[in-house]
Amino acid sequence: MIWDRGMESMDRARLRELQAKRLTWTVNWARERVAFYRDRLPPLRGEGPAILDWLTEVPFMTKQDLRDLYPLGLLAVPRHEVRRFHASSGTRGKPTVVAYTEHDLAMWAEVVARSLAAAGMQPGETLQNAYGYGLFTGGLGLHMGAERLGVAVIPASGGQTERQVQLLVDLKPEGLSCTPSYALYIAETLEQMGLTRDALHLKTGIFGAEPWSENMRRRLEESLGIRAVDIYGLSEITGPGVAIECAEAQNGLHVFEDYFYVEVINPRTLAPAAPGELGELVLTTLSKEAMPMIRYRTGDLASLNPEPCPCGRTMVRISRIHGRTDDMLIVRGVNVFPSEIERVLLDDPALTAHYQLAWEGHAARPELVVEVEGRGDPAPDTASIQHRLREALGVHVGVRIMSPGTIPRSQGKAARVVNRMREV
Ligand code: DLL
């Protein structure tokens, strides 16, 4: 179902006009109210859609700008107009805080409502929302959007996994939203409780907030009896609902371009990437009041697909997120993304989807070891896994088959990489 056909299937020439109008509004709004933007934005130039070309002259923003301006240096409204704060956990350094006005919260609910509809949910159905509630945007973001769509919410939040399964069985929700790694843990717990997918009424999984592979999708669809779609977003821009796959194609995520202007750049040269070419996503908000973001480098790697989609949405698609520029591992000079390793492991029926990547050895000569749980039957063939990883990654990595239940389970975003290196 297309929740807002007028917008989501809009003619692209009209869409560009709307984007230009909203970009002009955003730039004027930001410049009048935030010293940071007043100092860095060049004067607006051009008429109509040409204004979008002006954007290429604007310097990029990064997470560092948010850290430097912590906590509220980018706030563009008086404090009393803020209705909500969220914050990142700060696992990669100082936390960042984001703020929303009432209008921003309504826009966010709207894009999540569109997302859930694109995923296949219908008004009157029920969603079990197992994204964490709190400062993380996953819980409250999905919650508001579901209510906007007319879907009942079970605000389960993350954790208490047996109770999650019990709720899935007893309340019969049609939808489950959580990280793909947590969905895997829920599926495993279902099995451990002696139940199968027949005890569930699920038909849709709305999974995101971390990278995952097609093979992981297949396994989750199979074990939970669902159609699973990928949802993308980030707190700096709003939260979940910046982009979503449609259930029809399950092939790339439609960006809600009437609210978010998307560019993909080569992270080294900063030049625009061609369609289909992998690069860094850069996003500009087009209607946000409390904290407009202009040319924000997300650190997320994906490509653009401007081809029309069978679902009827005209909004451009991005590929799955391959990973973050700062999640990339460098193994003896070769760039390796954890999602690439996941793809290879999950292609092997002898392996479970529980894995982690450990840095071992001396800090001066680190070794990457892939630890993965085997199923037991058939027995995993370590040499062949190692060979396939080498083929895919272009570099040798160690492989260690672990017994069932030994890799830590995730209840939110999975921590894939552990450090066991000895200092020199
Ligand atoms: O993770 C928002 C979210 C919640 C998205 C629920 C989807 C579902 P942050 O905590 O600010 O916000 O983290 C944002 O997570 O820059 C990506 O690196 C990563 N990420 C988000 N969605 C995906 C996805 C939320 N579908 C950061 N695939 C982003 C891969 C994702 N990575």
PDB file of N, CA, C and O and ligand atoms in Angstrom, residues 63 87-89 92 131 136-139 142 178 206-212 230-236 239-241 253 298-300 320-324 327 413, ligand 1:
ATOM      1  N   LYS A  63      29.931  14.378  11.584  1.00  0.00           N
ATOM      2  CA  LYS A  63      29.632  14.128  12.992  1.00  0.00           C
ATOM      3  C   LYS A  63      30.489  15.025  13.897  1.00  0.00           C
ATOM      4  O   LYS A  63      30.049  15.414  14.972  1.00  0.00           O
ATOM      5  N   ALA A  87      19.337  11.097  21.691  1.00  0.00           N
ATOM      6  CA  ALA A  87      20.798  11.197  21.715  1.00  0.00           C
ATOM      7  C   ALA A  87      21.407   9.903  21.228  1.00  0.00           C
ATOM      8  O   ALA A  87      20.822   8.828  21.386  1.00  0.00           O
ATOM      9  N   SER A  88      22.576  10.013  20.625  1.00  0.00           N
ATOM     10  CA  SER A  88      23.310   8.806  20.238  1.00  0.00           C
ATOM     11  C   SER A  88      24.081   8.335  21.464  1.00  0.00           C
ATOM     12  O   SER A  88      24.364   9.111  22.371  1.00  0.00           O
ATOM     13  N   SER A  89      24.416   7.044  21.460  1.00  0.00           N
ATOM     14  CA  SER A  89      25.027   6.463  22.652  1.00  0.00           C
ATOM     15  C   SER A  89      26.454   6.956  22.851  1.00  0.00           C
ATOM     16  O   SER A  89      26.997   6.886  23.940  1.00  0.00           O
ATOM     17  N   ARG A  92      31.269   5.874  19.724  1.00  0.00           N
ATOM     18  CA  ARG A  92      32.452   6.265  18.948  1.00  0.00           C
ATOM     19  C   ARG A  92      32.972   7.625  19.387  1.00  0.00           C
ATOM     20  O   ARG A  92      33.520   8.366  18.615  1.00  0.00           O
ATOM     21  N   TYR A 131      12.470  -2.521  18.972  1.00  0.00           N
ATOM     22  CA  TYR A 131      13.601  -1.585  19.015  1.00  0.00           C
ATOM     23  C   TYR A 131      13.611  -0.965  20.409  1.00  0.00           C
ATOM     24  O   TYR A 131      12.545  -0.752  21.003  1.00  0.00           O
ATOM     25  N   PHE A 136      17.537   6.231  22.136  1.00  0.00           N
ATOM     26  CA  PHE A 136      17.644   5.675  20.785  1.00  0.00           C
ATOM     27  C   PHE A 136      16.352   5.984  20.028  1.00  0.00           C
ATOM     28  O   PHE A 136      15.257   5.873  20.579  1.00  0.00           O
ATOM     29  N   THR A 137      16.483   6.338  18.745  1.00  0.00           N
ATOM     30  CA  THR A 137      15.300   6.765  17.982  1.00  0.00           C
ATOM     31  C   THR A 137      14.438   5.599  17.483  1.00  0.00           C
ATOM     32  O   THR A 137      13.316   5.825  17.031  1.00  0.00           O
ATOM     33  N   GLY A 138      14.965   4.360  17.565  1.00  0.00           N
ATOM     34  CA  GLY A 138      14.236   3.218  17.014  1.00  0.00           C
ATOM     35  C   GLY A 138      12.884   2.993  17.686  1.00  0.00           C
ATOM     36  O   GLY A 138      11.858   2.845  17.018  1.00  0.00           O
ATOM     37  N   GLY A 139      12.870   2.964  19.016  1.00  0.00           N
ATOM     38  CA  GLY A 139      11.642   2.647  19.757  1.00  0.00           C
ATOM     39  C   GLY A 139      10.543   3.658  19.497  1.00  0.00           C
ATOM     40  O   GLY A 139       9.504   3.348  18.890  1.00  0.00           O
ATOM     41  N   LEU A 142       9.467   4.204  15.552  1.00  0.00           N
ATOM     42  CA  LEU A 142       8.541   3.219  14.966  1.00  0.00           C
ATOM     43  C   LEU A 142       7.164   3.339  15.628  1.00  0.00           C
ATOM     44  O   LEU A 142       6.122   3.198  14.979  1.00  0.00           O
ATOM     45  N   CYS A 178      12.675  -4.631  14.740  1.00  0.00           N
ATOM     46  CA  CYS A 178      13.855  -4.706  15.614  1.00  0.00           C
ATOM     47  C   CYS A 178      15.082  -4.766  14.712  1.00  0.00           C
ATOM     48  O   CYS A 178      14.960  -4.745  13.486  1.00  0.00           O
ATOM     49  N   ILE A 206      10.368  -5.574   9.940  1.00  0.00           N
ATOM     50  CA  ILE A 206      10.897  -4.256   9.560  1.00  0.00           C
ATOM     51  C   ILE A 206      12.223  -4.111  10.297  1.00  0.00           C
ATOM     52  O   ILE A 206      12.275  -3.743  11.466  1.00  0.00           O
ATOM     53  N   PHE A 207      13.293  -4.475   9.591  1.00  0.00           N
ATOM     54  CA  PHE A 207      14.591  -4.617  10.238  1.00  0.00           C
ATOM     55  C   PHE A 207      15.588  -3.588   9.718  1.00  0.00           C
ATOM     56  O   PHE A 207      15.669  -3.358   8.513  1.00  0.00           O
ATOM     57  N   GLY A 208      16.369  -3.024  10.634  1.00  0.00           N
ATOM     58  CA  GLY A 208      17.386  -2.051  10.228  1.00  0.00           C
ATOM     59  C   GLY A 208      18.175  -1.588  11.431  1.00  0.00           C
ATOM     60  O   GLY A 208      18.197  -2.262  12.462  1.00  0.00           O
ATOM     61  N   ALA A 209      18.802  -0.448  11.289  1.00  0.00           N
ATOM     62  CA  ALA A 209      19.657   0.170  12.317  1.00  0.00           C
ATOM     63  C   ALA A 209      21.062  -0.420  12.357  1.00  0.00           C
ATOM     64  O   ALA A 209      21.903   0.034  13.114  1.00  0.00           O
ATOM     65  N   GLU A 210      21.298  -1.458  11.539  1.00  0.00           N
ATOM     66  CA  GLU A 210      22.648  -2.034  11.428  1.00  0.00           C
ATOM     67  C   GLU A 210      22.727  -2.731  10.071  1.00  0.00           C
ATOM     68  O   GLU A 210      21.700  -3.114   9.499  1.00  0.00           O
ATOM     69  N   PRO A 211      23.940  -2.916   9.559  1.00  0.00           N
ATOM     70  CA  PRO A 211      24.054  -3.595   8.259  1.00  0.00           C
ATOM     71  C   PRO A 211      23.652  -5.060   8.348  1.00  0.00           C
ATOM     72  O   PRO A 211      23.866  -5.703   9.384  1.00  0.00           O
ATOM     73  N   TRP A 212      23.052  -5.586   7.278  1.00  0.00           N
ATOM     74  CA  TRP A 212      22.710  -7.005   7.196  1.00  0.00           C
ATOM     75  C   TRP A 212      22.729  -7.414   5.743  1.00  0.00           C
ATOM     76  O   TRP A 212      22.722  -6.568   4.857  1.00  0.00           O
ATOM     77  N   ASP A 230      14.153  -3.789   4.691  1.00  0.00           N
ATOM     78  CA  ASP A 230      15.247  -3.026   5.297  1.00  0.00           C
ATOM     79  C   ASP A 230      14.790  -1.589   5.521  1.00  0.00           C
ATOM     80  O   ASP A 230      14.302  -0.943   4.587  1.00  0.00           O
ATOM     81  N   ILE A 231      14.949  -1.093   6.742  1.00  0.00           N
ATOM     82  CA  ILE A 231      14.603   0.307   7.043  1.00  0.00           C
ATOM     83  C   ILE A 231      15.869   1.034   7.482  1.00  0.00           C
ATOM     84  O   ILE A 231      16.664   0.501   8.244  1.00  0.00           O
ATOM     85  N   TYR A 232      16.034   2.254   6.965  1.00  0.00           N
ATOM     86  CA  TYR A 232      17.253   3.028   7.234  1.00  0.00           C
ATOM     87  C   TYR A 232      16.905   4.380   7.835  1.00  0.00           C
ATOM     88  O   TYR A 232      15.859   4.960   7.525  1.00  0.00           O
ATOM     89  N   GLY A 233      17.798   4.859   8.652  1.00  0.00           N
ATOM     90  CA  GLY A 233      17.665   6.215   9.166  1.00  0.00           C
ATOM     91  C   GLY A 233      18.761   6.489  10.161  1.00  0.00           C
ATOM     92  O   GLY A 233      19.522   5.598  10.517  1.00  0.00           O
ATOM     93  N   LEU A 234      18.857   7.730  10.579  1.00  0.00           N
ATOM     94  CA  LEU A 234      19.871   8.107  11.563  1.00  0.00           C
ATOM     95  C   LEU A 234      19.354   9.288  12.358  1.00  0.00           C
ATOM     96  O   LEU A 234      18.599  10.116  11.835  1.00  0.00           O
ATOM     97  N   SER A 235      19.744   9.333  13.634  1.00  0.00           N
ATOM     98  CA  SER A 235      19.199  10.364  14.524  1.00  0.00           C
ATOM     99  C   SER A 235      19.468  11.761  13.992  1.00  0.00           C
ATOM    100  O   SER A 235      18.618  12.638  14.100  1.00  0.00           O
ATOM    101  N   GLU A 236      20.662  11.977  13.451  1.00  0.00           N
ATOM    102  CA  GLU A 236      21.023  13.333  13.018  1.00  0.00           C
ATOM    103  C   GLU A 236      20.014  13.877  12.006  1.00  0.00           C
ATOM    104  O   GLU A 236      19.760  15.079  11.946  1.00  0.00           O
ATOM    105  N   GLY A 239      15.788   9.908  12.357  1.00  0.00           N
ATOM    106  CA  GLY A 239      15.642   8.603  13.006  1.00  0.00           C
ATOM    107  C   GLY A 239      15.218   7.614  11.937  1.00  0.00           C
ATOM    108  O   GLY A 239      15.403   7.882  10.734  1.00  0.00           O
ATOM    109  N   PRO A 240      14.625   6.455  12.294  1.00  0.00           N
ATOM    110  CA  PRO A 240      14.179   5.513  11.267  1.00  0.00           C
ATOM    111  C   PRO A 240      13.165   6.186  10.343  1.00  0.00           C
ATOM    112  O   PRO A 240      12.440   7.071  10.786  1.00  0.00           O
ATOM    113  N   GLY A 241      13.139   5.748   9.059  1.00  0.00           N
ATOM    114  CA  GLY A 241      12.132   6.296   8.153  1.00  0.00           C
ATOM    115  C   GLY A 241      12.713   7.256   7.123  1.00  0.00           C
ATOM    116  O   GLY A 241      11.973   7.862   6.359  1.00  0.00           O
ATOM    117  N   LEU A 253      16.221   0.736  -1.126  1.00  0.00           N
ATOM    118  CA  LEU A 253      15.375   1.487  -0.195  1.00  0.00           C
ATOM    119  C   LEU A 253      14.980   2.835  -0.807  1.00  0.00           C
ATOM    120  O   LEU A 253      15.838   3.623  -1.206  1.00  0.00           O
ATOM    121  N   THR A 298      27.015  11.148   6.105  1.00  0.00           N
ATOM    122  CA  THR A 298      26.516  10.165   7.068  1.00  0.00           C
ATOM    123  C   THR A 298      27.579   9.150   7.476  1.00  0.00           C
ATOM    124  O   THR A 298      27.435   8.504   8.505  1.00  0.00           O
ATOM    125  N   GLY A 299      28.601   8.956   6.627  1.00  0.00           N
ATOM    126  CA  GLY A 299      29.565   7.878   6.899  1.00  0.00           C
ATOM    127  C   GLY A 299      29.054   6.538   6.379  1.00  0.00           C
ATOM    128  O   GLY A 299      29.758   5.532   6.442  1.00  0.00           O
ATOM    129  N   ASP A 300      27.827   6.496   5.861  1.00  0.00           N
ATOM    130  CA  ASP A 300      27.232   5.235   5.386  1.00  0.00           C
ATOM    131  C   ASP A 300      27.491   5.054   3.896  1.00  0.00           C
ATOM    132  O   ASP A 300      27.323   5.990   3.115  1.00  0.00           O
ATOM    133  N   ARG A 320      21.256  -1.391  -0.200  1.00  0.00           N
ATOM    134  CA  ARG A 320      21.567  -1.705   1.189  1.00  0.00           C
ATOM    135  C   ARG A 320      22.790  -0.922   1.618  1.00  0.00           C
ATOM    136  O   ARG A 320      23.696  -0.716   0.804  1.00  0.00           O
ATOM    137  N   ILE A 321      22.888  -0.575   2.892  1.00  0.00           N
ATOM    138  CA  ILE A 321      24.091   0.066   3.408  1.00  0.00           C
ATOM    139  C   ILE A 321      25.160  -1.024   3.557  1.00  0.00           C
ATOM    140  O   ILE A 321      24.952  -2.001   4.271  1.00  0.00           O
ATOM    141  N   HIS A 322      26.273  -0.845   2.854  1.00  0.00           N
ATOM    142  CA  HIS A 322      27.347  -1.855   2.934  1.00  0.00           C
ATOM    143  C   HIS A 322      28.065  -1.798   4.263  1.00  0.00           C
ATOM    144  O   HIS A 322      28.699  -2.753   4.678  1.00  0.00           O
ATOM    145  N   GLY A 323      28.014  -0.662   4.902  1.00  0.00           N
ATOM    146  CA  GLY A 323      28.703  -0.485   6.178  1.00  0.00           C
ATOM    147  C   GLY A 323      29.034   0.978   6.320  1.00  0.00           C
ATOM    148  O   GLY A 323      28.652   1.790   5.475  1.00  0.00           O
ATOM    149  N   ARG A 324      29.689   1.308   7.401  1.00  0.00           N
ATOM    150  CA  ARG A 324      30.101   2.695   7.616  1.00  0.00           C
ATOM    151  C   ARG A 324      31.572   2.821   7.261  1.00  0.00           C
ATOM    152  O   ARG A 324      32.329   1.875   7.433  1.00  0.00           O
ATOM    153  N   ASP A 327      33.488   1.621  10.031  1.00  0.00           N
ATOM    154  CA  ASP A 327      33.372   0.207  10.437  1.00  0.00           C
ATOM    155  C   ASP A 327      34.267  -0.674   9.583  1.00  0.00           C
ATOM    156  O   ASP A 327      34.349  -1.884   9.788  1.00  0.00           O
ATOM    157  N   LYS A 413      21.748  -3.133  18.480  1.00  0.00           N
ATOM    158  CA  LYS A 413      22.751  -3.150  17.417  1.00  0.00           C
ATOM    159  C   LYS A 413      23.854  -4.126  17.828  1.00  0.00           C
ATOM    160  O   LYS A 413      24.415  -4.005  18.908  1.00  0.00           O
TER     161      LYS A 413
HETATM  162  O1  DLL B   1      19.801   3.459  13.974  1.00  0.00           O
HETATM  163  C1  DLL B   1      17.855   4.766  13.430  1.00  0.00           C
HETATM  164  C2  DLL B   1      17.119   3.539  13.086  1.00  0.00           C
HETATM  165  C3  DLL B   1      16.329   2.912  14.020  1.00  0.00           C
HETATM  166  C4  DLL B   1      17.153   3.039  11.795  1.00  0.00           C
HETATM  167  C5  DLL B   1      15.593   1.793  13.703  1.00  0.00           C
HETATM  168  C6  DLL B   1      16.421   1.920  11.438  1.00  0.00           C
HETATM  169  C7  DLL B   1      15.645   1.300  12.388  1.00  0.00           C
HETATM  170  P1  DLL B   1      21.283   5.874  14.961  1.00  0.00           P
HETATM  171  O2  DLL B   1      21.339   5.162  16.255  1.00  0.00           O
HETATM  172  O3  DLL B   1      21.551   7.332  14.943  1.00  0.00           O
HETATM  173  O4  DLL B   1      19.867   5.729  14.305  1.00  0.00           O
HETATM  174  O5  DLL B   1      22.283   5.133  13.996  1.00  0.00           O
HETATM  175  C8  DLL B   1      22.374   5.513  12.643  1.00  0.00           C
HETATM  176  O6  DLL B   1      22.907   3.246  11.976  1.00  0.00           O
HETATM  177  O7  DLL B   1      24.238   6.034  10.192  1.00  0.00           O
HETATM  178  C9  DLL B   1      23.915   3.613   9.897  1.00  0.00           C
HETATM  179  O8  DLL B   1      25.316   3.511  10.076  1.00  0.00           O
HETATM  180  C10 DLL B   1      23.222   2.585  10.768  1.00  0.00           C
HETATM  181  N1  DLL B   1      21.990   2.116  10.115  1.00  0.00           N
HETATM  182  C11 DLL B   1      20.735   2.560  10.296  1.00  0.00           C
HETATM  183  N2  DLL B   1      19.881   1.858   9.516  1.00  0.00           N
HETATM  184  C12 DLL B   1      20.628   0.956   8.814  1.00  0.00           C
HETATM  185  C13 DLL B   1      20.347  -0.048   7.839  1.00  0.00           C
HETATM  186  C14 DLL B   1      19.272   4.558  13.929  1.00  0.00           C
HETATM  187  N3  DLL B   1      19.103  -0.308   7.429  1.00  0.00           N
HETATM  188  C15 DLL B   1      23.340   4.618  11.914  1.00  0.00           C
HETATM  189  N4  DLL B   1      21.395  -0.742   7.332  1.00  0.00           N
HETATM  190  C16 DLL B   1      23.405   4.928  10.456  1.00  0.00           C
HETATM  191  C17 DLL B   1      22.658  -0.506   7.745  1.00  0.00           C
HETATM  192  C18 DLL B   1      21.976   1.141   9.195  1.00  0.00           C
HETATM  193  N5  DLL B   1      22.973   0.402   8.661  1.00  0.00           N
END
